[in-house]
């Protein structure tokens, strides 16, 4: 719809996902701002949301975008034992993957980690042809508004993955350990674009 997202802008992310209203409760509607007729919706239902691959045209087989959402209010909980770091002043994000202690699959086989490891490979490609196929990372973090921790997201910018690392984390009442991934992301300087992206 020709909408632009501005770094630092807070959007209303309503559960109904209705793209019609431009604003909800005084905030721009995320689902309206990211709506493209005939295309799959951009969603932030999980922490790591890989958009569907393009199926025709010059970019066929390429994932157009990976959306990442951090929920700081969940950090340190049994379900989310990690603490993502969004250092906006220095252009760095340290983001933890989606493997958890109670999952039987390998750490790199969870839905989100698989998407980010695939993106990392493309971001680190040794040729321009390989890097041009890399899915950009669009980063958001949940923010509290009107006393509610849920339902609002702040756009934090676009990023390129610099590093992916396996690490051991603590989890649960028994303080058991599990293996996960952590990703270091460099935020792109969008000053020439007036801190906006289409």
Coordinates of N, CA and C in Angstrom, one line a residue:
X1 N 0.8 -1.2 0.0 CA 0.0 0.0 0.0 C 0.9 1.3 0.0
X2 N 2.2 1.1 -0.2 CA 3.0 2.3 -0.2 C 3.4 2.9 1.1
X3 N 3.0 2.2 2.2 CA 3.3 2.6 3.6 C 4.8 2.6 3.8
X4 N 5.3 3.4 4.7 CA 6.7 3.4 5.2 C 6.8 3.2 6.7
X5 N 7.8 2.4 7.1 CA 8.0 2.2 8.5 C 9.2 3.1 9.0
X6 N 9.0 3.8 10.1 CA 10.0 4.7 10.6 C 10.7 4.1 11.8
X7 N 12.0 4.1 11.9 CA 12.7 3.6 13.1 C 12.2 4.3 14.3
X8 N 11.9 3.6 15.3 CA 11.4 4.1 16.6 C 9.9 4.3 16.7
X9 N 9.2 4.1 15.6 CA 7.7 4.2 15.6 C 7.1 3.0 16.3
X10 N 6.1 3.3 17.1 CA 5.3 2.2 17.7 C 4.0 2.0 17.0
X11 N 3.8 0.7 16.7 CA 2.6 0.3 16.0 C 1.7 -0.5 16.9
X12 N 0.4 -0.5 16.6 CA -0.6 -1.3 17.3 C -0.6 -2.6 16.6
X13 N -0.3 -3.7 17.3 CA -0.3 -5.1 16.7 C -1.5 -5.8 17.3
X14 N -2.7 -5.6 16.7 CA -3.9 -6.2 17.3 C -4.1 -7.6 16.9
X15 N -4.7 -8.4 17.8 CA -4.9 -9.8 17.5 C -5.8 -10.2 16.3
X16 N -6.7 -9.3 16.0 CA -7.6 -9.5 14.9 C -6.9 -9.4 13.5
X17 N -5.8 -8.8 13.4 CA -5.0 -8.7 12.2 C -5.8 -8.1 11.0
X18 N -6.7 -7.2 11.3 CA -7.5 -6.5 10.3 C -6.7 -5.4 9.7
X19 N -6.4 -5.4 8.3 CA -5.6 -4.4 7.7 C -6.4 -3.1 7.4
X20 N -7.7 -3.1 7.6 CA -8.5 -2.0 7.1 C -8.2 -0.7 7.9
X21 N -8.3 -0.7 9.2 CA -8.1 0.7 9.9 C -6.6 1.1 9.8
X22 N -6.4 2.4 9.5 CA -5.1 2.9 9.4 C -4.5 3.1 10.9
X23 N -5.4 3.5 11.8 CA -5.0 3.7 13.2 C -5.9 2.9 14.1
X24 N -5.3 2.4 15.2 CA -6.1 1.7 16.3 C -5.6 2.3 17.6
X25 N -6.5 2.9 18.3 CA -6.2 3.5 19.6 C -5.1 4.5 19.6
X26 N -5.0 5.2 18.5 CA -4.0 6.3 18.4 C -2.7 5.9 17.8
X27 N -2.5 4.6 17.5 CA -1.3 4.1 16.9 C -1.5 3.6 15.5
X28 N -0.5 3.7 14.6 CA -0.7 3.1 13.3 C -0.8 1.6 13.4
X29 N -1.7 1.1 12.6 CA -2.0 -0.3 12.6 C -0.9 -1.1 11.8
X30 N -0.2 -2.0 12.5 CA 0.9 -2.7 11.9 C 0.3 -3.5 10.7
X31 N -0.8 -4.1 10.8 CA -1.4 -4.9 9.7 C -1.8 -4.0 8.5
X32 N -2.1 -2.8 8.7 CA -2.4 -1.9 7.6 C -1.1 -1.4 7.0
X33 N -0.1 -1.0 7.8 CA 1.1 -0.5 7.3 C 1.9 -1.5 6.5
X34 N 1.7 -2.8 6.8 CA 2.5 -3.9 6.1 C 1.7 -4.6 5.1
X35 N 0.5 -4.2 4.8 CA -0.4 -4.9 3.9 C -0.1 -4.7 2.4
X36 N 0.0 -5.8 1.7 CA 0.2 -5.8 0.2 C -0.9 -6.6 -0.4
X37 N -1.8 -6.1 -1.2 CA -2.9 -6.9 -1.8 C -2.3 -8.1 -2.6
X38 N -2.9 -9.2 -2.3 CA -2.5 -10.5 -3.0 C -1.3 -11.1 -2.5
X39 N -0.7 -10.6 -1.5 CA 0.6 -11.2 -0.9 C 0.3 -11.7 0.5
X40 N 1.1 -12.6 1.0 CA 1.0 -13.1 2.4 C 1.2 -12.0 3.3
X41 N 0.6 -12.0 4.5 CA 0.7 -11.0 5.5 C 2.0 -11.1 6.2
X42 N 2.5 -9.9 6.6 CA 3.7 -9.9 7.5 C 3.2 -10.1 8.9
X43 N 3.7 -11.1 9.6 CA 3.2 -11.4 11.0 C 4.4 -11.4 12.0
X44 N 4.1 -11.2 13.2 CA 5.0 -11.2 14.3 C 4.5 -12.2 15.4
X45 N 3.9 -13.3 15.0 CA 3.3 -14.2 15.9 C 4.4 -15.0 16.7
X46 N 5.5 -15.2 16.1 CA 6.7 -15.9 16.8 C 7.8 -14.8 16.9
X47 N 8.8 -15.2 17.6 CA 9.9 -14.3 17.7 C 10.7 -14.2 16.4
X48 N 10.7 -15.3 15.6 CA 11.4 -15.3 14.3 C 10.3 -15.7 13.3
X49 N 10.1 -14.8 12.3 CA 9.0 -15.0 11.4 C 9.6 -14.9 10.0
X50 N 9.9 -16.1 9.4 CA 10.4 -16.1 8.0 C 9.2 -16.0 7.0
X51 N 9.2 -15.0 6.2 CA 8.1 -14.9 5.2 C 8.3 -16.0 4.1
X52 N 7.2 -16.4 3.5 CA 7.2 -17.4 2.5 C 8.1 -17.1 1.3
X53 N 8.8 -18.1 0.8 CA 9.6 -17.9 -0.4 C 8.8 -17.4 -1.6
X54 N 9.5 -16.6 -2.4 CA 8.9 -16.2 -3.7 C 8.8 -17.4 -4.6
X55 N 7.7 -17.6 -5.3 CA 7.6 -18.8 -6.1 C 7.7 -18.5 -7.6
X56 N 7.7 -17.3 -8.0 CA 7.9 -17.0 -9.5 C 8.7 -15.7 -9.7
X57 N 9.2 -15.5 -10.8 CA 9.9 -14.3 -11.2 C 11.4 -14.4 -10.9
X58 N 12.1 -13.3 -11.0 CA 13.6 -13.3 -10.9 C 14.1 -13.7 -9.6
X59 N 13.3 -13.5 -8.5 CA 13.7 -13.8 -7.2 C 13.2 -15.1 -6.7
X60 N 12.8 -16.0 -7.6 CA 12.2 -17.3 -7.3 C 13.0 -18.1 -6.3
X61 N 12.4 -18.6 -5.3 CA 13.1 -19.4 -4.3 C 13.7 -18.6 -3.2
X62 N 13.7 -17.3 -3.3 CA 14.3 -16.4 -2.3 C 13.2 -16.0 -1.3
X63 N 13.7 -16.0 0.0 CA 12.8 -15.5 1.1 C 12.9 -14.0 1.1
X64 N 11.8 -13.2 0.9 CA 11.9 -11.8 0.8 C 12.3 -11.0 2.1
X65 N 12.0 -11.6 3.2 CA 12.2 -10.9 4.5 C 12.1 -11.9 5.7
X66 N 12.8 -11.6 6.7 CA 12.7 -12.3 8.0 C 12.3 -11.2 9.0
X67 N 11.2 -11.4 9.7 CA 10.8 -10.4 10.7 C 11.2 -11.0 12.1
X68 N 11.8 -10.2 12.9 CA 12.2 -10.6 14.3 C 11.5 -9.8 15.3
X69 N 11.0 -10.4 16.3 CA 10.3 -9.6 17.4 C 10.9 -10.1 18.7
X70 N 11.3 -9.2 19.6 CA 11.7 -9.5 20.9 C 10.6 -9.0 21.9
X71 N 10.4 -9.8 22.9 CA 9.4 -9.5 24.0 C 10.2 -9.3 25.3
X72 N 10.7 -8.1 25.6 CA 11.5 -8.0 26.8 C 10.8 -8.3 28.1
X73 N 9.5 -8.2 28.1 CA 8.8 -8.5 29.3 C 8.7 -10.0 29.6
X74 N 9.1 -10.8 28.7 CA 9.2 -12.3 28.9 C 10.6 -12.7 29.3
X75 N 11.6 -11.9 29.2 CA 13.0 -12.2 29.4 C 13.2 -12.8 30.8
X76 N 13.9 -13.9 30.9 CA 14.2 -14.5 32.2 C 13.2 -15.4 32.7
X77 N 12.1 -15.5 32.0 CA 11.0 -16.5 32.4 C 11.4 -17.9 32.1
X78 N 10.6 -18.8 32.6 CA 10.9 -20.2 32.3 C 10.8 -20.5 30.8
X79 N 9.8 -19.9 30.2 CA 9.5 -20.1 28.8 C 10.6 -19.4 27.9
X80 N 11.0 -18.3 28.4 CA 12.0 -17.4 27.6 C 13.1 -17.1 28.6
X81 N 14.1 -18.0 28.8 CA 15.2 -17.7 29.8 C 16.2 -16.7 29.3
X82 N 16.2 -16.4 28.1 CA 17.3 -15.5 27.6 C 16.9 -14.0 27.7
X83 N 17.9 -13.1 27.4 CA 17.7 -11.7 27.5 C 18.2 -11.1 26.2
X84 N 17.4 -10.8 25.2 CA 17.8 -10.2 24.0 C 18.3 -8.8 24.3
X85 N 19.3 -8.3 23.6 CA 19.9 -6.9 23.8 C 19.7 -6.1 22.5
X86 N 19.0 -5.0 22.6 CA 18.8 -4.1 21.5 C 19.5 -2.8 21.9
X87 N 20.7 -2.7 21.4 CA 21.6 -1.5 21.6 C 21.5 -0.6 20.4
X88 N 20.4 0.2 20.4 CA 20.1 1.1 19.3 C 21.2 2.1 19.1
X89 N 21.7 2.7 20.1 CA 22.7 3.7 20.0 C 24.0 3.3 19.3
X90 N 24.3 2.0 19.5 CA 25.5 1.5 18.8 C 25.2 0.6 17.6
X91 N 23.9 0.5 17.2 CA 23.6 -0.3 16.0 C 23.8 -1.8 16.2
X92 N 23.5 -2.3 17.3 CA 23.8 -3.8 17.5 C 22.6 -4.4 18.2
X93 N 22.3 -5.6 17.8 CA 21.2 -6.4 18.4 C 21.8 -7.8 18.7
X94 N 21.7 -8.3 19.9 CA 22.0 -9.7 20.2 C 20.7 -10.4 20.5
X95 N 20.4 -11.4 19.6 CA 19.1 -12.0 19.6 C 19.3 -13.5 19.8
X96 N 18.5 -14.1 20.7 CA 18.6 -15.5 21.0 C 17.5 -16.3 20.2
X97 N 17.9 -17.5 19.7 CA 17.1 -18.3 18.9 C 15.9 -18.9 19.7
X98 N 15.2 -19.8 19.0 CA 13.9 -20.3 19.6 C 14.0 -21.8 20.1
X99 N 15.2 -22.3 20.3 CA 15.3 -23.6 20.9 C 15.1 -23.5 22.4
X100 N 14.4 -24.5 23.0 CA 14.1 -24.5 24.4 C 14.5 -25.9 25.0
X101 N 14.5 -25.9 26.3 CA 15.0 -27.1 27.0 C 14.2 -28.3 26.8
X102 N 12.9 -28.2 26.6 CA 12.0 -29.3 26.5 C 11.8 -29.8 25.0
X103 N 12.5 -29.2 24.1 CA 12.3 -29.6 22.7 C 13.3 -30.8 22.3
X104 N 12.7 -31.8 21.6 CA 13.5 -33.0 21.2 C 14.3 -32.8 19.9
X105 N 14.0 -31.8 19.2 CA 14.7 -31.5 17.9 C 16.1 -30.9 18.1
X106 N 16.9 -31.0 17.2 CA 18.3 -30.4 17.3 C 18.1 -28.8 17.3
X107 N 19.0 -28.1 18.0 CA 18.9 -26.7 18.1 C 18.7 -25.9 16.8
X108 N 19.4 -26.4 15.7 CA 19.3 -25.7 14.4 C 18.1 -26.1 13.6
X109 N 17.3 -27.1 14.1 CA 16.1 -27.6 13.4 C 14.8 -26.9 13.8
X110 N 14.8 -26.1 14.8 CA 13.6 -25.4 15.2 C 13.2 -24.5 14.1
X111 N 12.0 -24.1 14.0 CA 11.5 -23.3 12.9 C 12.3 -22.0 12.7
X112 N 12.4 -21.2 13.8 CA 13.1 -20.0 13.8 C 14.6 -20.1 13.6
X113 N 15.3 -21.0 14.3 CA 16.7 -21.1 14.1 C 17.0 -21.6 12.7
X114 N 16.2 -22.4 12.1 CA 16.5 -22.9 10.8 C 16.4 -21.7 9.8
X115 N 15.5 -20.8 10.0 CA 15.3 -19.6 9.1 C 16.5 -18.7 9.3
X116 N 16.9 -18.4 10.6 CA 18.1 -17.5 10.8 C 19.4 -18.1 10.4
X117 N 19.6 -19.4 10.5 CA 20.8 -20.0 10.1 C 20.9 -20.0 8.5
X118 N 19.8 -20.2 7.9 CA 19.8 -20.0 6.4 C 20.1 -18.6 6.0
X119 N 19.5 -17.6 6.7 CA 19.8 -16.2 6.4 C 21.3 -15.9 6.7
X120 N 21.8 -16.5 7.8 CA 23.2 -16.2 8.1 C 24.2 -16.7 7.0
X121 N 23.9 -17.9 6.5 CA 24.7 -18.4 5.4 C 24.7 -17.4 4.2
X122 N 23.5 -16.9 3.8 CA 23.5 -15.9 2.7 C 24.1 -14.6 3.1
X123 N 23.9 -14.1 4.3 CA 24.5 -12.9 4.7 C 26.1 -12.9 4.7
X124 N 26.6 -14.1 4.9 CA 28.1 -14.3 4.9 C 28.6 -14.9 3.6
X125 N 27.8 -14.9 2.6 CA 28.2 -15.5 1.3 C 29.5 -14.7 0.8
X126 N 30.3 -15.4 0.1 CA 31.6 -14.9 -0.4 C 31.5 -14.1 -1.7
X127 N 30.4 -14.2 -2.3 CA 30.2 -13.5 -3.6 C 29.0 -12.5 -3.5
X128 N 29.0 -11.5 -4.3 CA 27.9 -10.6 -4.4 C 26.6 -11.3 -4.8
X129 N 26.7 -12.3 -5.7 CA 25.6 -13.0 -6.2 C 24.9 -13.8 -5.1
X130 N 25.8 -14.3 -4.2 CA 25.3 -15.1 -3.0 C 24.6 -14.1 -2.0
X131 N 25.2 -13.0 -1.7 CA 24.7 -12.1 -0.7 C 23.4 -11.4 -1.2
X132 N 23.2 -11.2 -2.5 CA 22.0 -10.5 -3.0 C 20.8 -11.4 -2.7
X133 N 21.0 -12.7 -2.5 CA 19.8 -13.6 -2.2 C 19.5 -13.6 -0.7
X134 N 20.3 -12.9 0.1 CA 20.1 -12.9 1.5 C 18.8 -12.1 1.9
X135 N 18.0 -12.7 2.8 CA 16.8 -12.1 3.2 C 17.1 -11.0 4.3
X136 N 16.7 -9.8 4.1 CA 16.9 -8.8 5.1 C 16.2 -9.1 6.4
X137 N 16.8 -8.6 7.5 CA 16.1 -8.8 8.8 C 15.5 -7.5 9.2
X138 N 14.2 -7.6 9.5 CA 13.4 -6.4 10.0 C 13.1 -6.7 11.5
X139 N 13.6 -5.8 12.3 CA 13.6 -6.0 13.8 C 12.6 -5.2 14.5
X140 N 11.9 -5.8 15.4 CA 10.8 -5.1 16.2 C 11.0 -5.6 17.7
X141 N 10.6 -4.8 18.6 CA 10.5 -5.2 20.0 C 9.2 -4.8 20.6
X142 N 8.6 -5.7 21.4 CA 7.4 -5.4 22.1 C 7.6 -4.3 23.1
X143 N 6.7 -3.4 23.2 CA 6.7 -2.3 24.1 C 5.4 -2.1 24.9
X144 N 5.5 -1.7 26.1 CA 4.2 -1.5 26.9 C 3.6 -0.1 26.5
X145 N 2.4 -0.1 26.4 CA 1.6 1.2 26.2 C 0.3 1.1 26.9
X146 N -0.1 2.1 27.6 CA -1.4 2.2 28.3 C -1.4 1.1 29.4
X147 N -0.3 0.8 30.0 CA -0.2 -0.2 31.0 C -0.3 -1.7 30.6
X148 N -0.2 -1.9 29.3 CA -0.3 -3.3 28.7 C 1.0 -3.6 28.1
X149 N 1.6 -4.8 28.5 CA 2.8 -5.2 27.9 C 2.6 -5.8 26.5
X150 N 1.4 -6.2 26.1 CA 1.2 -6.8 24.8 C 0.4 -5.9 23.9
X151 N 0.6 -6.1 22.6 CA -0.2 -5.4 21.6 C 0.4 -4.3 20.9
X152 N 1.7 -3.9 21.3 CA 2.4 -2.8 20.6 C 3.8 -3.2 20.3
X153 N 4.3 -2.9 19.1 CA 5.6 -3.2 18.7 C 6.3 -1.9 18.2
X154 N 7.6 -1.8 18.5 CA 8.4 -0.7 18.0 C 9.3 -1.2 16.9
X155 N 9.3 -0.5 15.8 CA 10.2 -0.8 14.7 C 11.6 -0.4 15.0
X156 N 12.5 -1.3 15.0 CA 13.9 -1.0 15.4 C 14.9 -0.9 14.2
X157 N 14.4 -1.3 13.0 CA 15.3 -1.1 11.8 C 15.5 -2.4 11.1
X158 N 16.4 -2.3 10.1 CA 16.9 -3.4 9.3 C 18.3 -3.8 9.7
X159 N 18.5 -5.1 9.6 CA 19.8 -5.6 10.1 C 20.4 -6.7 9.2
X160 N 21.7 -6.8 9.3 CA 22.5 -7.9 8.7 C 23.2 -8.7 9.7
X161 N 23.1 -10.0 9.6 CA 23.7 -10.9 10.6 C 25.2 -11.0 10.5
X162 N 25.9 -10.7 11.6 CA 27.3 -10.8 11.6 C 27.9 -12.1 12.1
X163 N 27.1 -12.7 13.0 CA 27.6 -13.9 13.7 C 26.5 -14.7 14.2
X164 N 26.6 -16.0 14.1 CA 25.7 -17.0 14.7 C 26.6 -17.9 15.6
X165 N 26.1 -18.2 16.8 CA 27.0 -18.9 17.8 C 26.1 -19.9 18.6
X166 N 26.6 -21.1 18.7 CA 25.9 -22.1 19.6 C 26.3 -21.8 21.0
X167 N 25.4 -21.9 22.0 CA 25.7 -21.7 23.4 C 24.9 -22.5 24.3
X168 N 25.3 -22.7 25.5 CA 24.5 -23.5 26.5 C 23.8 -22.5 27.4
X169 N 22.5 -22.7 27.6 CA 21.7 -21.8 28.5 C 21.1 -22.6 29.6
X170 N 20.7 -21.9 30.7 CA 20.0 -22.5 31.8 C 18.5 -22.3 31.6
X171 N 17.8 -23.3 32.2 CA 16.3 -23.2 32.0 C 15.6 -24.0 33.1
X172 N 14.4 -23.6 33.5 CA 13.5 -24.3 34.3 C 13.9 -24.3 35.8
X173 N 13.0 -24.9 36.6 CA 13.2 -24.9 38.0 C 14.4 -25.8 38.4
X174 N 14.6 -26.8 37.6 CA 15.8 -27.7 38.0 C 17.1 -27.1 37.5
X175 N 17.0 -25.9 36.9 CA 18.2 -25.3 36.4 C 19.0 -26.2 35.4
X176 N 18.3 -26.9 34.6 CA 18.9 -27.8 33.6 C 19.5 -26.9 32.5
X177 N 20.4 -27.5 31.7 CA 21.0 -26.8 30.5 C 20.4 -27.3 29.2
X178 N 20.5 -26.4 28.2 CA 20.1 -26.8 26.9 C 20.9 -25.9 25.9
X179 N 21.0 -26.4 24.7 CA 21.8 -25.7 23.6 C 20.9 -24.9 22.8
X180 N 21.3 -23.7 22.5 CA 20.5 -22.8 21.6 C 21.5 -22.0 20.7
X181 N 21.0 -21.1 19.9 CA 21.8 -20.2 19.1 C 21.6 -18.8 19.6
X182 N 22.6 -17.9 19.4 CA 22.5 -16.5 19.6 C 23.1 -15.8 18.4
X183 N 22.4 -14.8 17.9 CA 22.8 -14.1 16.7 C 23.2 -12.6 17.0
X184 N 24.3 -12.2 16.4 CA 24.7 -10.8 16.5 C 24.3 -10.1 15.2
X185 N 23.5 -9.1 15.3 CA 23.0 -8.4 14.1 C 23.5 -6.9 14.1
X186 N 24.0 -6.5 13.0 CA 24.4 -5.1 12.8 C 23.2 -4.3 12.2
X187 N 22.7 -3.3 12.9 CA 21.6 -2.5 12.3 C 22.2 -1.6 11.2
X188 N 21.5 -1.5 10.1 CA 21.9 -0.6 9.0 C 21.6 0.8 9.3
X189 N 22.5 1.7 8.9 CA 22.3 3.1 9.1 C 21.3 3.6 8.0
X190 N 20.2 4.0 8.5 CA 19.1 4.4 7.6 C 19.0 6.0 7.5
X191 N 20.0 6.7 8.0 CA 20.0 8.1 8.0 C 19.7 8.7 6.6
X192 N 20.4 8.2 5.5 CA 20.1 8.7 4.2 C 18.7 8.5 3.7
X193 N 18.0 7.5 4.3 CA 16.6 7.2 4.0 C 15.6 7.9 5.0
X194 N 16.1 8.8 5.8 CA 15.3 9.5 6.8 C 14.8 8.5 7.8
X195 N 15.6 7.5 8.1 CA 15.2 6.4 9.1 C 13.9 5.7 8.7
X196 N 13.6 5.6 7.4 CA 12.4 4.9 7.0 C 12.7 3.9 5.9
X197 N 11.8 2.8 5.9 CA 11.9 1.8 4.9 C 10.5 1.6 4.3
X198 N 10.4 1.2 3.0 CA 9.0 0.9 2.5 C 8.6 -0.4 3.0

